Short mmCIF file of C-alpha atoms and ligand atoms in Angstrom, two decimals:
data_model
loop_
_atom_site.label_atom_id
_atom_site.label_comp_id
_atom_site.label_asym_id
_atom_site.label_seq_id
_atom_site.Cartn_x
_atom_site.Cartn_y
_atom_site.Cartn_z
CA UNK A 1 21.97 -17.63 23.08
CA UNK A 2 22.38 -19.64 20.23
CA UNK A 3 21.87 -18.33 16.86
CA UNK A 4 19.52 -20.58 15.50
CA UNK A 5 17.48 -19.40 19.21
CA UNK A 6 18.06 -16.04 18.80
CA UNK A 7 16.55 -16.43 15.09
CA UNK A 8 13.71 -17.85 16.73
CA UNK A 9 12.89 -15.18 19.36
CA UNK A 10 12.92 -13.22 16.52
CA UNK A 11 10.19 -15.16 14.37
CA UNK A 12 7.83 -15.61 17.32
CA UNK A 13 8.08 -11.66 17.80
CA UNK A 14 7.35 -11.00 14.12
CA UNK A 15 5.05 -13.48 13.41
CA UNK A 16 7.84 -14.78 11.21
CA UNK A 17 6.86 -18.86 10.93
CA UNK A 18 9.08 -21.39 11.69
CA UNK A 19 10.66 -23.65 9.16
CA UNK A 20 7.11 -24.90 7.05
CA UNK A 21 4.64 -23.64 9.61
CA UNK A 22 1.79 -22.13 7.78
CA UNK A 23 2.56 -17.56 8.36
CA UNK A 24 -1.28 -17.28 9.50
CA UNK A 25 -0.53 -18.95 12.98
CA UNK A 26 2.28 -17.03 14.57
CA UNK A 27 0.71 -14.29 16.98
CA UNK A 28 3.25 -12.62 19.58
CA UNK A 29 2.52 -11.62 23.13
CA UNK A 30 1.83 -7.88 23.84
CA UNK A 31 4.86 -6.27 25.53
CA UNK A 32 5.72 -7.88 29.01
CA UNK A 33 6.71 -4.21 30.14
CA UNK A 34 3.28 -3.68 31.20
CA UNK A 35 2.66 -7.58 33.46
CA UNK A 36 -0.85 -7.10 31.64
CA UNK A 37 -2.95 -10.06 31.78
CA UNK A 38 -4.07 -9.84 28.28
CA UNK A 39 -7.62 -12.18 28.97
CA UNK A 40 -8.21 -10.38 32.06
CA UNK A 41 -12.12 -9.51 32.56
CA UNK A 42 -12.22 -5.66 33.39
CA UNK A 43 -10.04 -3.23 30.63
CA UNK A 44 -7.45 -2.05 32.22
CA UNK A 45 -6.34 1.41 30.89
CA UNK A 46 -3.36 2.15 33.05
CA UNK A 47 -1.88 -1.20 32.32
CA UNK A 48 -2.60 -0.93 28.35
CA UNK A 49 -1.02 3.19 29.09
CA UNK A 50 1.95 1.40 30.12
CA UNK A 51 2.34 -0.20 26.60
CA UNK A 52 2.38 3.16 24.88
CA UNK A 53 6.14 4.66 26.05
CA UNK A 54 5.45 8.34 24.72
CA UNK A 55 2.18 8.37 27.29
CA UNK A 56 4.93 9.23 30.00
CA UNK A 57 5.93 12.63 27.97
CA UNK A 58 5.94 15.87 29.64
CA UNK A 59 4.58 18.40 27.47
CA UNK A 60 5.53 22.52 29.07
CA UNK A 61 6.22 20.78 32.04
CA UNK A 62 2.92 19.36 32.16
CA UNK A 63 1.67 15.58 31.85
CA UNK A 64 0.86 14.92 28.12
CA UNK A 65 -2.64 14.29 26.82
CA UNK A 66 -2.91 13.25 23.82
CA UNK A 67 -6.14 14.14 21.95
CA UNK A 68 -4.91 14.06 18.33
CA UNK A 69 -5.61 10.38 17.59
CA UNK A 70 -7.64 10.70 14.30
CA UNK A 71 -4.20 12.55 12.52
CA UNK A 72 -2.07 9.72 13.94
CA UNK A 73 -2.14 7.69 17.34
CA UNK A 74 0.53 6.90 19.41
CA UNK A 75 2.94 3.28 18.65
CA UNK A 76 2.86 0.72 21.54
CA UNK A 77 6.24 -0.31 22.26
CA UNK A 78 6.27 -3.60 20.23
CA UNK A 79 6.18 -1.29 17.60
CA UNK A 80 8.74 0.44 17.73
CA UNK A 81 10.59 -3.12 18.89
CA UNK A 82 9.60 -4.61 15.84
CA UNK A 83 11.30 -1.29 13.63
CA UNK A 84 14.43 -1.96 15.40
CA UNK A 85 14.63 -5.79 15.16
CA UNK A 86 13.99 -5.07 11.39
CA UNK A 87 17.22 -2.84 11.26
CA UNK A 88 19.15 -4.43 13.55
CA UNK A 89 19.03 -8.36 12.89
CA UNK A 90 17.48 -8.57 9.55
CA UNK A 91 17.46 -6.08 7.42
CA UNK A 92 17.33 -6.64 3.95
CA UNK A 93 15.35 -6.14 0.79
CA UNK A 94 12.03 -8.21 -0.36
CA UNK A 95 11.60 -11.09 -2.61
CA UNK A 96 14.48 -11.50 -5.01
CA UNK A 97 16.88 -12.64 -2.66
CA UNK A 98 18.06 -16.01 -2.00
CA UNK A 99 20.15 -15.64 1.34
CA UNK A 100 19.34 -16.31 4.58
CA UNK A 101 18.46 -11.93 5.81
CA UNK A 102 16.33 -11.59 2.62
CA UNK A 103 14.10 -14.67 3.65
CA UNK A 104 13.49 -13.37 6.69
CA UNK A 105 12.58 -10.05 5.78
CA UNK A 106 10.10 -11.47 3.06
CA UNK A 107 8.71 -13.80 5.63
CA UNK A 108 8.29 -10.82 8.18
CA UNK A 109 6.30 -8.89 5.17
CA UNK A 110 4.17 -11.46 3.74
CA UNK A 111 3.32 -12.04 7.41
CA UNK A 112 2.30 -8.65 7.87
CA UNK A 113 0.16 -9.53 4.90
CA UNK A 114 -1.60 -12.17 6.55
CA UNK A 115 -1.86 -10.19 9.54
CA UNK A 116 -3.69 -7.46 7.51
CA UNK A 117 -5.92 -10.12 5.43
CA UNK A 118 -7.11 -10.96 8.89
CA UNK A 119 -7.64 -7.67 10.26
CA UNK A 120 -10.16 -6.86 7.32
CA UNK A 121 -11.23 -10.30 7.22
CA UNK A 122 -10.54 -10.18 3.86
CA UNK A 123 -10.99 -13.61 1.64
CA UNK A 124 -7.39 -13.59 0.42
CA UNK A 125 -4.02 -12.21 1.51
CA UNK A 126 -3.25 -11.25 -2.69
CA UNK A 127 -6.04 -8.83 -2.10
CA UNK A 128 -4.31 -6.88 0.46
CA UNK A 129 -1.96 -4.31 -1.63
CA UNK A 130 0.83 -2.54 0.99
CA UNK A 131 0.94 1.47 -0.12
CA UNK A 132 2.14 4.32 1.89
CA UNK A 133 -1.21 5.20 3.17
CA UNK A 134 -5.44 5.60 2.53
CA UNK A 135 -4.28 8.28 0.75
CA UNK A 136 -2.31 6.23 -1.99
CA UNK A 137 -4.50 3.91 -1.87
CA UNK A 138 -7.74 5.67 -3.09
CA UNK A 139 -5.46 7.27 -5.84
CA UNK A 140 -4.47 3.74 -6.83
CA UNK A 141 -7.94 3.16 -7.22
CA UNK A 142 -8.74 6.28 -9.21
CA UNK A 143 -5.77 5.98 -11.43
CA UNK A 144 -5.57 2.21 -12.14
CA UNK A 145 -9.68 1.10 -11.75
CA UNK A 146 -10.87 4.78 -12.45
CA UNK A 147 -9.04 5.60 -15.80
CA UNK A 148 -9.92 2.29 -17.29
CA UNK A 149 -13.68 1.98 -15.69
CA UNK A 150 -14.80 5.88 -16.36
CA UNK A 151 -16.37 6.95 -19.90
CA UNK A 152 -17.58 10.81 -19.76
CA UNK A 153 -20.66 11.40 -18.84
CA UNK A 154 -20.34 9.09 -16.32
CA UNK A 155 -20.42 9.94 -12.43
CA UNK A 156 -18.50 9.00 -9.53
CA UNK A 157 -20.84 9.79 -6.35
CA UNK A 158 -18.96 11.24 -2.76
CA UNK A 159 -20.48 12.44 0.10
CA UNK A 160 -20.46 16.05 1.56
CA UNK A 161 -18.48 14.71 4.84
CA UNK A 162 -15.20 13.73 2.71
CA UNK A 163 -11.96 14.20 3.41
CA UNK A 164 -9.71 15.66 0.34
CA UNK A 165 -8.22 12.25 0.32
CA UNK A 166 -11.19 11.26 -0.54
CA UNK A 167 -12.38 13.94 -2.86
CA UNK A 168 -8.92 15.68 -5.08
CA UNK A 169 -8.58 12.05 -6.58
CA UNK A 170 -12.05 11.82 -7.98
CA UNK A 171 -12.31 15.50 -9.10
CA UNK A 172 -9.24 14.70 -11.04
CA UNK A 173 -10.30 11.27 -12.75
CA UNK A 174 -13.55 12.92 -13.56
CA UNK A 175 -12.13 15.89 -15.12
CA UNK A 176 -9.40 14.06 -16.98
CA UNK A 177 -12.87 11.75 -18.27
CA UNK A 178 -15.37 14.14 -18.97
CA UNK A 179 -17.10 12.63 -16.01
CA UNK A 180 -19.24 14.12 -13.34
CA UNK A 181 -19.05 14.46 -9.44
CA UNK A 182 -21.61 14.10 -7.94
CA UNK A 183 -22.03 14.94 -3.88
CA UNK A 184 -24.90 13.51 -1.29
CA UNK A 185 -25.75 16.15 1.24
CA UNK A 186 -26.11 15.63 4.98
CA UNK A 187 -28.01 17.02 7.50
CA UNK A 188 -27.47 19.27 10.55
CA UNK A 189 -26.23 16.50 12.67
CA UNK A 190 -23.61 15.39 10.41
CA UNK A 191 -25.45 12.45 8.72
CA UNK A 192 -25.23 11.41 5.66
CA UNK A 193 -29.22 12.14 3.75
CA UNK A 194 -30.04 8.67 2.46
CA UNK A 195 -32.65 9.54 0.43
CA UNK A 196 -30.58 12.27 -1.33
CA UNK A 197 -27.89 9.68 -1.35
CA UNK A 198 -30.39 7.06 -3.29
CA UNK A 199 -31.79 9.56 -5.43
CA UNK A 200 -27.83 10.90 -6.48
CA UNK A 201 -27.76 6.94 -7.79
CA UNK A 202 -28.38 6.11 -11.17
CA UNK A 203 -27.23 3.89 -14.15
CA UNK A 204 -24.54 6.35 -14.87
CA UNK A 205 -22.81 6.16 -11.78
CA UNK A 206 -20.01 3.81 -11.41
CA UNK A 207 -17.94 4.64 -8.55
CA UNK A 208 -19.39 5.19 -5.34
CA UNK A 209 -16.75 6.17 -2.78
CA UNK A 210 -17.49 7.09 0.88
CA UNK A 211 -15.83 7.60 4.59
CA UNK A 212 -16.91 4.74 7.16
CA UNK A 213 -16.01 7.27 9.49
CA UNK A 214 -15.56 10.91 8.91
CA UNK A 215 -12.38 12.60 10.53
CA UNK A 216 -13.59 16.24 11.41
CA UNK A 217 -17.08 14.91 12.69
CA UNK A 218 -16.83 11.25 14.23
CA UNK A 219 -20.21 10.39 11.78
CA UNK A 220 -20.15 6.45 11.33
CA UNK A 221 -21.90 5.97 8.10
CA UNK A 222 -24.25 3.22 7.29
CA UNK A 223 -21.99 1.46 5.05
CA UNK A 224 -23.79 -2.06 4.21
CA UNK A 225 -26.50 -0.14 3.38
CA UNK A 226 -24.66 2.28 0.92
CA UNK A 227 -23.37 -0.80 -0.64
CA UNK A 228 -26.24 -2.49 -0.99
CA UNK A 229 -28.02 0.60 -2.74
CA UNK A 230 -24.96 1.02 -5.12
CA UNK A 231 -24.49 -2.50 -6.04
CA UNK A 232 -28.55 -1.82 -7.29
CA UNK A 233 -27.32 -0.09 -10.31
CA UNK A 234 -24.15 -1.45 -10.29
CA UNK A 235 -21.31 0.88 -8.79
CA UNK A 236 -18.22 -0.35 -7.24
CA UNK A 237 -17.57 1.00 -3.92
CA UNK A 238 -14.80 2.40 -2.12
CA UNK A 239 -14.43 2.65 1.55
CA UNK A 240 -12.25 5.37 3.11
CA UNK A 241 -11.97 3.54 6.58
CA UNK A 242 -8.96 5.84 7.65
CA UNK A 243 -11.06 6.75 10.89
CA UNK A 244 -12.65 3.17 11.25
CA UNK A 245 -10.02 1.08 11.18
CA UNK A 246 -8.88 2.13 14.66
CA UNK A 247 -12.46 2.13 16.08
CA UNK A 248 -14.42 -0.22 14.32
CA UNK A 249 -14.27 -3.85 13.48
CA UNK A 250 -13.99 -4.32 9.77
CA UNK A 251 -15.40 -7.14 7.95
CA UNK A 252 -14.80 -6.58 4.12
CA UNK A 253 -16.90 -9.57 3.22
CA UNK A 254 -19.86 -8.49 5.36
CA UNK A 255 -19.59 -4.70 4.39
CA UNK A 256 -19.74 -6.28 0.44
CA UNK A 257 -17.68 -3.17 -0.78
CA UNK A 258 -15.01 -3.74 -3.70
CA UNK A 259 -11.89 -1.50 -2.39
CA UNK A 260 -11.34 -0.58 1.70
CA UNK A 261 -8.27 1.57 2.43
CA UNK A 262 -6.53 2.57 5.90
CA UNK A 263 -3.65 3.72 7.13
CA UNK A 264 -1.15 2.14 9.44
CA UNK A 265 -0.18 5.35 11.85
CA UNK A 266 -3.58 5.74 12.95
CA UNK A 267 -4.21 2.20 13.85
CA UNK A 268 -1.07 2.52 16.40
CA UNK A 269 1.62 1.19 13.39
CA UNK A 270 4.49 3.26 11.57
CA UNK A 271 4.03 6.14 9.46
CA UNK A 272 4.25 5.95 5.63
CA UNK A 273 2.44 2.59 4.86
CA UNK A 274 -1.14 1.87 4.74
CA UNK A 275 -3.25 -1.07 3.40
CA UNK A 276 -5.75 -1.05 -0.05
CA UNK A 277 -7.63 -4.50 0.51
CA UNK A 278 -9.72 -5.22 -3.40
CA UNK A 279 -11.96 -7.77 -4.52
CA UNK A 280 -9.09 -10.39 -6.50
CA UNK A 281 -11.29 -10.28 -9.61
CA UNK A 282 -11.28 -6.51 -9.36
CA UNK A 283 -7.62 -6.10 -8.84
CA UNK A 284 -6.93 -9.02 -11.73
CA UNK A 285 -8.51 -6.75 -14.43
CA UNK A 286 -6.62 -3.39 -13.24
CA UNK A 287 -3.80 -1.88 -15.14
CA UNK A 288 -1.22 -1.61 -12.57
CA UNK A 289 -0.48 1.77 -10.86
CA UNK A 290 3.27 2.40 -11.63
CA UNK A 291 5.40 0.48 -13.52
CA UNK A 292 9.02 -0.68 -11.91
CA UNK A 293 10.64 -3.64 -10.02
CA UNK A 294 8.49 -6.86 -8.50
CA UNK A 295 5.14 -5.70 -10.60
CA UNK A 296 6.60 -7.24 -13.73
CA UNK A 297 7.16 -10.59 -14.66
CA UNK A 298 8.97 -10.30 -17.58
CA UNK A 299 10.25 -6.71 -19.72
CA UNK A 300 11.24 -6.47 -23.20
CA UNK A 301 11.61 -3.46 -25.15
CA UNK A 302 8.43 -5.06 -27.15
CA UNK A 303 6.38 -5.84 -24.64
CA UNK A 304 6.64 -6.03 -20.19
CA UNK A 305 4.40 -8.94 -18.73
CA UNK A 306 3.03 -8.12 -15.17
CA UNK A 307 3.11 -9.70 -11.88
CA UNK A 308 -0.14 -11.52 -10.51
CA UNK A 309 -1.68 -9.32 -7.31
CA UNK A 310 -1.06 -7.86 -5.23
CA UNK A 311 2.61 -7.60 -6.47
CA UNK A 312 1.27 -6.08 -10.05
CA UNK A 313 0.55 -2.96 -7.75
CA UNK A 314 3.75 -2.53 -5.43
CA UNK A 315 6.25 -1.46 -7.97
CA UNK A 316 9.90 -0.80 -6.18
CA UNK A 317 11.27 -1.43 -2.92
CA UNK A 318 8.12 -1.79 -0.79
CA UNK A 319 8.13 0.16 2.90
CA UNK A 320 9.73 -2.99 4.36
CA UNK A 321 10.44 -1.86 8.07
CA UNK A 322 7.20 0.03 8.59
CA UNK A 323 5.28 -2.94 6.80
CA UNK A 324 6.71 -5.17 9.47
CA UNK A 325 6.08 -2.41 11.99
CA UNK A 326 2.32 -2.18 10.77
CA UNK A 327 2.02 -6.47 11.52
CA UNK A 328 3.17 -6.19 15.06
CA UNK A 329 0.47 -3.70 15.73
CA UNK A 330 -1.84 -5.64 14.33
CA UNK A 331 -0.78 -8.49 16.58
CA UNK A 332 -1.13 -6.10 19.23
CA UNK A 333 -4.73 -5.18 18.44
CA UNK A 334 -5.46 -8.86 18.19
CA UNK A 335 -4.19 -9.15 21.46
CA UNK A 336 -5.98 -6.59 22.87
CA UNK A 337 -9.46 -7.84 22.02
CA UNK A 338 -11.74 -5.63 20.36
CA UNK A 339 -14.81 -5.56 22.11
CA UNK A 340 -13.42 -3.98 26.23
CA UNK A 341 -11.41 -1.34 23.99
CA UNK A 342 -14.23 -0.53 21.85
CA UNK A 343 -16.73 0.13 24.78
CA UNK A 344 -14.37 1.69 26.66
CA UNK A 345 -13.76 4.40 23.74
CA UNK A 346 -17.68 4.54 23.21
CA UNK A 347 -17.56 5.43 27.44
CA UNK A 348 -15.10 8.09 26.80
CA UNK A 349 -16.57 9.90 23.83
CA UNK A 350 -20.35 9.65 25.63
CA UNK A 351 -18.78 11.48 29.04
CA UNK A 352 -16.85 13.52 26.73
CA UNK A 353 -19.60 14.83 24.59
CA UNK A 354 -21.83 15.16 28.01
CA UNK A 355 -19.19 17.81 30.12
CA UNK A 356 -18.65 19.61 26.76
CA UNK A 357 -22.50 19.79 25.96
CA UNK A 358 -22.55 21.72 29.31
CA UNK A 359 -19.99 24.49 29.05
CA UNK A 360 -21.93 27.62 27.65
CA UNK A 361 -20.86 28.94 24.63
CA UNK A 362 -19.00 25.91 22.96
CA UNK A 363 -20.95 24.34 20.36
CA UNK A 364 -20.29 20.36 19.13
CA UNK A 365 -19.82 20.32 15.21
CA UNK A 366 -21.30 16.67 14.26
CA UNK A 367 -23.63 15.38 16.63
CA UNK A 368 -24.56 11.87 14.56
CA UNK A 369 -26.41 9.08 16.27
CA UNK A 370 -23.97 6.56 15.45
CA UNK A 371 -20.08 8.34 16.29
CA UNK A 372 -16.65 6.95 16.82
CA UNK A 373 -13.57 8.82 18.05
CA UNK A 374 -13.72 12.17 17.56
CA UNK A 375 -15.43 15.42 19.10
CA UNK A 376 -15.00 18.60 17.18
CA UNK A 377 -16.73 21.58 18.71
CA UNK A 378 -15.82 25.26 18.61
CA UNK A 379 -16.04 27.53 21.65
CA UNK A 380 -17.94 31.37 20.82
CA UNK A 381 -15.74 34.30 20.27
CA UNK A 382 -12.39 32.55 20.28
CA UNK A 383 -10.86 30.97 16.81
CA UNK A 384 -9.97 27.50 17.01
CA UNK A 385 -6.08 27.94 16.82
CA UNK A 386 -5.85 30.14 19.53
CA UNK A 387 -8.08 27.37 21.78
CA UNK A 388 -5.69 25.00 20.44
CA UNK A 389 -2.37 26.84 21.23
CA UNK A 390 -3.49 27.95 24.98
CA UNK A 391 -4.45 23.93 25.30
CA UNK A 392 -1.47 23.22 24.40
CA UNK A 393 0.07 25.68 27.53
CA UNK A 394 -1.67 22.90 29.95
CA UNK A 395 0.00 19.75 27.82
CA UNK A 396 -3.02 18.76 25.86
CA UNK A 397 -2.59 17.95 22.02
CA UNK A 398 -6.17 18.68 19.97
CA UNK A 399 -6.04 19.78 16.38
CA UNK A 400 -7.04 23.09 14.96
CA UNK A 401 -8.06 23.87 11.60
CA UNK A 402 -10.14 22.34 9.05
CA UNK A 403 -8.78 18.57 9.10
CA UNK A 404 -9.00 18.43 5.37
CA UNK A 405 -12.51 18.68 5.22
CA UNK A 406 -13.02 21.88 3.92
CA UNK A 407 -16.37 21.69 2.74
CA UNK A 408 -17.87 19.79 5.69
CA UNK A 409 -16.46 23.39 7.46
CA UNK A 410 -18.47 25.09 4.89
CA UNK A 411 -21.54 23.23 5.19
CA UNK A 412 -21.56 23.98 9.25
CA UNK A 413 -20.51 27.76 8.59
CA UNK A 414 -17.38 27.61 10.51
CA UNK A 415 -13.58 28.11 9.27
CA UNK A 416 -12.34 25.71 11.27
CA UNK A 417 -12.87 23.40 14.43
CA UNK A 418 -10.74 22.32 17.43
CA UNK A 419 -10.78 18.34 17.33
CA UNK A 420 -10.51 16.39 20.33
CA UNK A 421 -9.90 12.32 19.26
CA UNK A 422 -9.77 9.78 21.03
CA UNK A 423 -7.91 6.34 21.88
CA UNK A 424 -8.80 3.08 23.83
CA UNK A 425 -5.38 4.31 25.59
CA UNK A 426 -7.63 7.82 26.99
CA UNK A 427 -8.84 8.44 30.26
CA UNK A 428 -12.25 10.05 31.85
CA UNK A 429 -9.33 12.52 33.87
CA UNK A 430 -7.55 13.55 30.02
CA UNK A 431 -11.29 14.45 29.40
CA UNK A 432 -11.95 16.19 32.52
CA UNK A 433 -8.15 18.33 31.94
CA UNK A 434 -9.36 18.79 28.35
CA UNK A 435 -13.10 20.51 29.97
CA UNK A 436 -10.55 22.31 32.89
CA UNK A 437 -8.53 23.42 29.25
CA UNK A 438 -11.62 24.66 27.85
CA UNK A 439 -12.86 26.93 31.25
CA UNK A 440 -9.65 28.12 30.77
CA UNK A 441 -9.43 29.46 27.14
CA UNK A 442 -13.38 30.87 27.49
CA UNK A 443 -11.94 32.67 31.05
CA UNK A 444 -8.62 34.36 28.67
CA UNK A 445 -11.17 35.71 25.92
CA UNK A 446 -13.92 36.59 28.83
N1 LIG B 501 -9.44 9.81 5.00
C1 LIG B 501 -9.73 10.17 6.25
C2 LIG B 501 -11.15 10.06 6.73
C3 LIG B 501 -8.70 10.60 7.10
O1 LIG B 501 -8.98 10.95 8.35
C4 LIG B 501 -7.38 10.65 6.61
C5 LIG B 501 -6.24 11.14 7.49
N2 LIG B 501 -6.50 12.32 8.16
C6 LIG B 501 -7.14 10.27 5.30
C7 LIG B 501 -8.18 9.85 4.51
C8 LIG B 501 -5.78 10.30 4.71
O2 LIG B 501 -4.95 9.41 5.37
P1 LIG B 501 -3.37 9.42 5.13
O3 LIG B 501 -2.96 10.86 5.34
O4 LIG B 501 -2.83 8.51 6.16
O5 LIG B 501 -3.15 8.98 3.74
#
């Protein structure tokens, strides 16, 4: 092979564009490993299985299943290809550089870009900021939006299903402001009270910022509607889709929110990136986040100019590798379709929630109308990390604890919960080993 081939093999994986061709066009095949027929009618679970390599693991001798999707899901294997074609053939830094490595990189990253404008169907690719994860990115918010938006006295309204990502940030803006937080309750099932949510609005509140999923009880909260009642007495809103992203289809434009944030790991990229799409005009009249390289455009001891968006906001060496990582699962998802995955899931957590219903003694923790991905329950008499560790014996991976949602634990007067989460890459028999797991740890504390 040829270099100038090779260097093309390359770009088609990456969604790196050819030469002048425009970097929204370039979408790569999912893996060949698997002979899928990507358009094919029915979904085909053991063929997409096939893409994910770590499916194959052994876990205590036993065959792995892997219910821990909400803390991160498993990488298909153009993934991890995409990692090592970064480090192997063109590894180099971002934007300043003129040769022929650093072009390529920058193409791979501003592709991702695209990739991610897309996946959000966001209006712009400058309002797509690359951070290390939905963590970051609702600090950036707080920090940059927050500290220059926020007088005291005003509020910034949560809800009571939050994750602390979602809730340390805006406890410390308000306190540093004088401001108030302000929570909406939710009822037995896990749903968010609108009417206590409306009421919770008023003309001091500027910042309304909410899960579109919540991670310890699968809740799928109405956002549109939120919006539309916060944009009444004009709040900005910030999504926390950490959980939706990888169930949901996201439409930033149709949701009409101002800031969405996810995380690559859990929609099957790398660790340590993760996405904060904002409205341009919103990001424009930010302070940036942290100063450094590529957010400036010019320093002086006197006086540092800034970069226009999204660079203003990605001081330093961006996560390059995992950034590229993140666009080839993207591509993947694209690939994938979204509508035979998404019913499939819906399929899995309906039969789930119906064999777990039935076992005596265990008790579902968030029973919403509208759910996605995740089934957190806890069985009588046995704490949730012991369930989890015997589980564990037969090969299946749940989570234990409190899933950084501490007070939605409070509110449903348990400590913790075991979490089962789930993946368009599951299967009906992982549920029914999960229900066999279950018999099991009820029969060792009989
Ligand atoms: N919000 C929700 C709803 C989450 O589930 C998570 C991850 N558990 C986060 C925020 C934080 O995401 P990250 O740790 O990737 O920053």
């Amino acid at each position: 092979m040829t270099s100038e081939e090779g260097r093309r093999n390359l770009s088609s994986r990456l969604g790196i564009p050819d030469g002048n061709e425009p970097m929204t066009t370039t979408v790569h095949p999912i893996t060949k490993a698997s002979g899928r027929k990507v358009k094919s009618p029915a979904f085909n679970v053991e063929a997409v299985r096939a893409d994910f390599p770590i499916l194959k693991e052994k876990v205590h001798g036993k065959p792995l299943v892997y219910l821990d999707n909400a803390a991160t899901s498993q990488k298909p294997r153009v993934v991890v290809d995409a990692l090592m074609s970064f480090y192997t053939e063109f590894c180099s830094n971002v934007h300043r550089g003129v040769h022929e490595l650093s072009e390529r990189a920058t193409r791979a990253y501003e592709a991702a870009r695209v990739k991610a404008q897309r996946f959000l169907n966001a209006r712009e690719a400058r309002e797509i900021v690359f951070v290390r994860g939905t963590t970051e990115a609702i600090n950036l918010v707080a920090a940059s939006f927050g500290r220059a938006n926020l007088r005291a006295g005003d509020e910034v309204l949560i809800t009571a299903m939050e994750h602390h990502s979602n809730i340390v940030p805006w406890q410390l803006l308000t306190e540093e402001k004088g401001a108030r937080l302000t929570v909406a309750p939710i009822n037995d099932r896990g749903e968010l009270i609108f009417d206590e949510f409306e009421k919770r609005l008023g003309t001091e509140t500027r910042i309304v910022a909410v899960a579109h999923v919540s991670n310890a009880l699968g809740t799928v909260n109405p956002v549109a509607r939120i919006v539309q009642a916060a944009k009444r007495v004009g709040a900005v809103v910030v999504v926390d889709g950490a959980q939706a992203a990888p169930h949901l289809k996201i439409d930033v434009q149709t949701l009409g929110a101002d800031f969405y944030a996810f995380s690559s790991h859990k929609v099957f990229g790398p660790t340590g990136v993760g996405v904060l799409w904002g409205r341009a005009e919103l990001l424009e009249a930010m302070p940036p986040y942290q100063g450094g390289g590529d957010m400036i455009r010019s320093v002086r001891f006197e006086k540092t100019t800034y970069n226009d968006i999204p660079y203003k906001f990605e001081a330093g060496t961006p996560n390059i590798a995992d950034v590229v990582g993140l666009g080839a699962a993207l591509d993947y998802l694209r690939e994938l379709g979204f509508e035979r995955p998404a019913e499939h899931e819906r399929a899995l957590l309906a039969y789930a929630t119906q064999q777990i219903e039935k076992i005596p003694g265990v008790r579902i923790i968030g029973t919403a109308r509208e759910k996605a991905g995740v089934l957190s329950f806890v069985i009588e008499g046995v704490h949730p990390h012991d369930a989890g560790t015997l589980l564990d014996q037969e090969g299946i991976a749940v989570r234990t604890g409190h899933h950084c949602a501490q007070p939605v634990m409070e509110r449903f007067g348990v400590p913790a919960t075991t979490r089962a989460s789930f993946a368009f890459y599951n299967t009906r028999e992982e549920v029914d080993a999960l229900v066999r797991g279950i018999h099991r740890v009820k029969e060792m504390f009989a």
